[in-house]
């Protein structure tokens, strides 16, 4: 690992365990050009790659045709307006209304460690699982560039972490001139790839269908995704990967970019006239205009870039590692849930919706306790006059008609029953029918004189204003301080619209979207400072804000309001392409499922939820005795496998989304001594009732003892009884195992099974 400056060649080189990244200064202009990102290479002089002298004319030799250079070169941080007609990273407008920009090298610095980014979530430098203060395992390169005519200074930051095949980038702007500048666009990362046949992979969705995988061929032109909803959104996740056309799950090259931000974003892949691809990511310029006064600084959020030469799976595992070790719970790395099992919770939303009182909750808690569940979460409806989603957001006072005797009394009763207590809040919102709105109608984001667009009958509070954040936080803090509360589900049930703030000056209205996100980060940061052991679960109408920015505050995020275990297969597959399993909020819920109407065996619902945080979302007092009796065993299963699921390497084997038949995945411990395979049969095939499944991620030379919770494995004699068999890793990965879907245990719809693999050397 290391960052080097090759002085003679004026090249910067970043090496991760398996990748290299090279950019360099090209004189006499001092352009910073991108040279290489890919498999690890030597410290050679590769300036020839930039083709500066083979372009029609290099700029210093021929200013007459300078545009031929600008529109073709690979820029490290491309600008717009002066002759590069591809999409660029920056648009800074002067008070005269001009916005051309050209950046030239000023200086650079290589640091041990990694500076934080003021006000924003960011990856951090500590040994995995350790606390700060230990020796740094991170290096940072800062390259400063400037644009003389505007006085704009741009500093590019690049950090690498020991043992991690990722590079983290961010950008800082400073107005070093004497007049105001208006920043209309500031993206955080660019990668430039030589011509080749490539696909772009993104995660798209909608409410109840988040993060489905989309793969599309890149052709000439621009493929672009993004959000202008003020949150990262259900529709598009702030992730984009560019892969060779032949890249598969475990083979081939892929570049993944993930944006550590929770607001508007853009990501694009542009195929130029020469067949090269420029990939960009950053804050969406639509709706963004930031006034940068002389001497002021603007920090753009960071992008995690992962290169894998071993397919999509390896890219995912690298994202999981860097997020688990260097991002999650960064707001409070001492938080006890950062890297430990989370309590198995039961949430009352699908059990009661708004129709509950303290007696009902205590009844659920008592029954839950008997079955091994560890925490009760009281969802929406406990405050103000909230009897439906039409009112009371902002009135963060306990409704004593429902919670009789107050919150402390309820929480004490739940604690006495043996459970921890968690609570739902939606701090960013205000209902028109609320005391808060009656008192402060100007606190909602709105365009004066225009009827605001309601969604779920609510407006969004103007969190760009500190006094509003302060007031909401003091109300929430009072509630959380009044009782022994271990968990908060932080919801956000509508996107932003009608972008206007009653407080911002007219030339700063374009700052509202970003200032709003900064306000959200600020209040979440305060919450974790005041309640350091709180388990925070982010949620936005399900998974509308499932992004790396949120993971800095909450180690888990509710994946989707679609809790149907079969629908969840695609949602969880897409989510796990970028995000660790430990972050995926997943529960066993009621059936027929409230969203799809489908009934899936209770057991299968448990297997699917096991791939995430695991918990329950049903009325435990009303389900059948047979199902209730299965809960204790499921909780035991969670405790047995959670360590592996939370910390292991994830391998996808088959995808129901692709094959229409079954879904399967594995989690393998880092030392490859233990593995868990989950197999879900979705569709039975009358003509073929057995499946050969090839495993992955095992040590090829280790013998593994196989045990399965069902009698479905076949031996070579055709007899059942593979359970207890020992096979070598290479056999399991290449020849595979035979699953008999005709076995009585697997008959019927939507059956699942778990296979436990333990290395023999661990058993002796
Ligand atoms: C959102 C969440 C649900 C539930 C409701 C409460 O839709 O995703 O889980 O908390 O809000 O109103």
Tab-separated table of N, CA, C and O and ligand atoms in Angstrom, residues 207 347 349-350 353-354 379-381 386 389 424 426 456 489 491-493 539-543 558 560-561 617, ligand 1:
chain	number	residue	atom	x	y	z
A	207	UNK	N	-41.090	2.738	-4.210
A	207	UNK	CA	-41.508	2.341	-2.873
A	207	UNK	C	-41.837	0.839	-2.929
A	207	UNK	O	-42.435	0.366	-3.890
A	347	UNK	N	-41.454	-5.155	16.146
A	347	UNK	CA	-41.993	-3.825	15.867
A	347	UNK	C	-43.507	-3.960	15.697
A	347	UNK	O	-43.982	-4.897	15.064
A	349	UNK	N	-45.649	-2.064	13.997
A	349	UNK	CA	-46.314	-1.375	12.876
A	349	UNK	C	-47.311	-2.296	12.169
A	349	UNK	O	-48.507	-2.029	12.140
A	350	UNK	N	-46.839	-3.406	11.634
A	350	UNK	CA	-47.769	-4.274	10.903
A	350	UNK	C	-48.725	-5.000	11.855
A	350	UNK	O	-49.730	-5.566	11.426
A	353	UNK	N	-50.715	-0.989	13.343
A	353	UNK	CA	-50.701	0.336	12.715
A	353	UNK	C	-50.948	1.379	13.817
A	353	UNK	O	-50.278	1.312	14.849
A	354	UNK	N	-51.906	2.320	13.613
A	354	UNK	CA	-52.039	3.389	14.617
A	354	UNK	C	-52.890	2.968	15.820
A	354	UNK	O	-53.030	3.710	16.782
A	379	UNK	N	-43.855	1.808	17.154
A	379	UNK	CA	-43.781	2.542	15.889
A	379	UNK	C	-44.683	3.773	15.929
A	379	UNK	O	-45.098	4.240	17.004
A	380	UNK	N	-44.996	4.282	14.774
A	380	UNK	CA	-45.744	5.525	14.589
A	380	UNK	C	-47.068	5.531	15.380
A	380	UNK	O	-47.768	4.516	15.418
A	381	UNK	N	-47.400	6.704	15.955
A	381	UNK	CA	-48.738	6.869	16.540
A	381	UNK	C	-48.768	7.125	18.027
A	381	UNK	O	-49.851	7.188	18.613
A	386	UNK	N	-51.930	11.986	17.132
A	386	UNK	CA	-51.669	11.140	15.958
A	386	UNK	C	-52.533	9.869	15.994
A	386	UNK	O	-52.194	8.878	16.649
A	389	UNK	N	-52.135	8.946	9.652
A	389	UNK	CA	-50.982	9.685	9.132
A	389	UNK	C	-51.362	11.091	8.660
A	389	UNK	O	-50.614	11.735	7.937
A	424	UNK	N	-40.218	5.000	17.514
A	424	UNK	CA	-40.231	5.552	16.149
A	424	UNK	C	-40.348	7.069	16.214
A	424	UNK	O	-41.134	7.604	17.007
A	426	UNK	N	-40.140	10.814	13.470
A	426	UNK	CA	-39.976	11.344	12.107
A	426	UNK	C	-39.684	12.846	12.210
A	426	UNK	O	-40.512	13.690	11.841
A	456	UNK	N	-48.360	12.287	1.826
A	456	UNK	CA	-48.793	11.642	3.071
A	456	UNK	C	-49.323	12.706	4.034
A	456	UNK	O	-49.111	12.639	5.243
A	489	UNK	N	-36.033	4.371	15.661
A	489	UNK	CA	-36.258	4.208	14.217
A	489	UNK	C	-36.561	5.602	13.669
A	489	UNK	O	-37.585	6.189	13.991
A	491	UNK	N	-37.527	7.920	10.818
A	491	UNK	CA	-38.228	7.791	9.537
A	491	UNK	C	-38.233	9.106	8.774
A	491	UNK	O	-38.038	10.183	9.346
A	492	UNK	N	-38.485	9.034	7.482
A	492	UNK	CA	-38.648	10.213	6.623
A	492	UNK	C	-39.592	9.793	5.514
A	492	UNK	O	-39.186	9.084	4.598
A	493	UNK	N	-40.860	10.208	5.639
A	493	UNK	CA	-41.872	9.596	4.791
A	493	UNK	C	-42.308	10.397	3.574
A	493	UNK	O	-43.367	10.118	3.011
A	539	UNK	N	-34.763	4.978	8.231
A	539	UNK	CA	-35.868	4.460	7.438
A	539	UNK	C	-36.409	5.630	6.635
A	539	UNK	O	-36.369	6.767	7.092
A	540	UNK	N	-36.898	5.375	5.439
A	540	UNK	CA	-37.567	6.449	4.710
A	540	UNK	C	-38.643	5.795	3.854
A	540	UNK	O	-38.374	5.330	2.751
A	541	UNK	N	-39.848	5.664	4.435
A	541	UNK	CA	-40.903	4.943	3.728
A	541	UNK	C	-40.351	3.607	3.248
A	541	UNK	O	-40.525	3.224	2.103
A	542	UNK	N	-39.656	2.900	4.144
A	542	UNK	CA	-38.884	1.712	3.763
A	542	UNK	C	-37.464	2.159	3.479
A	542	UNK	O	-36.851	2.863	4.271
A	543	UNK	N	-36.958	1.835	2.293
A	543	UNK	CA	-35.542	2.087	1.988
A	543	UNK	C	-35.292	3.257	1.059
A	543	UNK	O	-34.472	3.154	0.160
A	558	UNK	N	-33.795	0.313	7.473
A	558	UNK	CA	-34.945	-0.514	7.087
A	558	UNK	C	-34.960	-0.614	5.566
A	558	UNK	O	-35.034	0.369	4.860
A	560	UNK	N	-37.027	-2.043	3.256
A	560	UNK	CA	-38.193	-1.814	2.401
A	560	UNK	C	-39.463	-2.034	3.207
A	560	UNK	O	-39.487	-2.879	4.107
A	561	UNK	N	-40.518	-1.327	2.835
A	561	UNK	CA	-41.821	-1.619	3.443
A	561	UNK	C	-42.401	-2.902	2.868
A	561	UNK	O	-43.416	-3.405	3.367
A	617	UNK	N	-42.152	-8.368	12.803
A	617	UNK	CA	-43.058	-7.267	12.472
A	617	UNK	C	-44.444	-7.888	12.344
A	617	UNK	O	-44.941	-8.099	11.252
B	1	LIG	C1	-42.942	4.213	7.062
B	1	LIG	C2	-42.064	3.074	7.513
B	1	LIG	C3	-42.899	2.007	8.182
B	1	LIG	C4	-43.650	2.619	9.347
B	1	LIG	C5	-44.477	3.802	8.875
B	1	LIG	C6	-45.094	4.543	10.031
B	1	LIG	O1	-43.753	3.850	6.008
B	1	LIG	O2	-41.334	2.557	6.460
B	1	LIG	O3	-42.099	0.944	8.621
B	1	LIG	O4	-42.748	3.020	10.336
B	1	LIG	O5	-43.691	4.737	8.144
B	1	LIG	O6	-45.852	5.631	9.624
